[in-house]
GROMACS .gro file of C-alpha atoms in nm:
model
   82
    1MET     CA    1  13.755  11.427  10.138
    2SER     CA    2  13.472  11.294   9.919
    3GLN     CA    3  13.107  11.313  10.013
    4PRO     CA    4  12.888  11.003  10.011
    5ALA     CA    5  12.681  10.940   9.706
    6ILE     CA    6  12.333  11.086   9.706
    7LYS     CA    7  12.179  10.738   9.703
    8ASP     CA    8  12.364  10.663  10.033
    9ARG     CA    9  12.221  10.975  10.196
   10ILE     CA   10  11.851  10.888  10.130
   11PRO     CA   11  11.685  10.736  10.440
   12PRO     CA   12  11.590  10.372  10.396
   13GLY     CA   13  11.227  10.400  10.532
   14GLU     CA   14  10.932  10.377  10.286
   15TRP     CA   15  10.634  10.599  10.389
   16LEU     CA   16  10.445  10.549  10.057
   17ALA     CA   17  10.376  10.182  10.018
   18SER     CA   18  10.295   9.986   9.704
   19GLY     CA   19   9.925   9.972   9.626
   20HIS     CA   20   9.865  10.335   9.556
   21LEU     CA   21   9.648  10.408   9.256
   22ALA     CA   22   9.893  10.633   9.058
   23CYS     CA   23  10.016  10.526   8.717
   24PRO     CA   24  10.364  10.364   8.714
   25GLY     CA   25  10.619  10.639   8.693
   26CYS     CA   26  10.373  10.913   8.794
   27GLY     CA   27  10.566  11.225   8.882
   28GLY     CA   28  10.334  11.302   9.165
   29SER     CA   29  10.379  10.969   9.339
   30ILE     CA   30  10.764  10.980   9.287
   31ALA     CA   31  10.766  11.333   9.437
   32MET     CA   32  10.555  11.228   9.734
   33ARG     CA   33  10.767  10.924   9.798
   34LEU     CA   34  11.087  11.125   9.802
   35VAL     CA   35  10.937  11.409  10.014
   36LEU     CA   36  10.810  11.151  10.267
   37LYS     CA   37  11.151  10.993  10.274
   38ALA     CA   38  11.310  11.330  10.349
   39LEU     CA   39  11.052  11.432  10.615
   40GLY     CA   40  11.042  11.084  10.792
   41PRO     CA   41  10.784  10.898  10.995
   42GLU     CA   42  10.690  11.196  11.219
   43THR     CA   43  10.504  11.358  10.921
   44ILE     CA   44  10.130  11.431  10.922
   45ILE     CA   45   9.971  11.508  10.587
   46ALA     CA   46   9.658  11.724  10.572
   47SER     CA   47   9.532  11.728  10.210
   48PRO     CA   48   9.216  11.879  10.064
   49ALA     CA   49   8.992  11.689   9.827
   50TYR     CA   50   9.199  11.666   9.504
   51ALA     CA   51   9.372  11.392   9.309
   52TRP     CA   52   9.616  11.288   9.569
   53THR     CA   53   9.346  11.174   9.813
   54ILE     CA   54   9.224  10.936   9.543
   55LEU     CA   55   9.583  10.820   9.454
   56THR     CA   56   9.662  10.705   9.805
   57GLY     CA   57   9.420  10.418   9.779
   58PRO     CA   58   9.106  10.318   9.957
   59GLU     CA   59   9.045  10.323  10.332
   60PRO     CA   60   9.095  10.136  10.565
   61LYS     CA   61   9.440  10.051  10.399
   62PRO     CA   62   9.577  10.352  10.217
   63ALA     CA   63   9.929  10.342  10.073
   64LEU     CA   64  10.043  10.619  10.304
   65ARG     CA   65  10.234  10.495  10.613
   66VAL     CA   66  10.204  10.829  10.793
   67PRO     CA   67   9.891  10.987  10.936
   68HIS     CA   68   9.677  11.144  10.666
   69LEU     CA   69   9.383  11.389  10.720
   70ARG     CA   70   9.153  11.397  10.423
   71VAL     CA   71   8.969  11.726  10.460
   72THR     CA   72   8.731  11.947  10.250
   73SER     CA   73   8.867  12.199  10.004
   74GLY     CA   74   9.016  12.510  10.169
   75THR     CA   75   9.039  12.369  10.516
   76ALA     CA   76   9.384  12.186  10.509
   77ALA     CA   77   9.573  12.467  10.685
   78ALA     CA   78   9.310  12.495  10.962
   79ALA     CA   79   9.298  12.116  11.008
   80ALA     CA   80   9.680  12.105  11.027
   81SER     CA   81   9.708  12.383  11.273
   82GLY     CA   82   9.450  12.213  11.507
   0.00000   0.00000   0.00000
């Protein structure tokens, strides 16, 4: 019995929309897109101040379609745990 192709096992939802500020083909944006597809819409991202917080685009319409906490450096774990 053959398994379905990998492309058929990837969920259809897109949680990283167009409009992000990464360069076309950026490895970081491709990785984030695929990780978000795997984790799904119930994901919450807590990210410290680094390049990814800039790449998601300006507020109030960032390219992420999941909740995203932008926190100061070193506090992402504390913010994520509540």
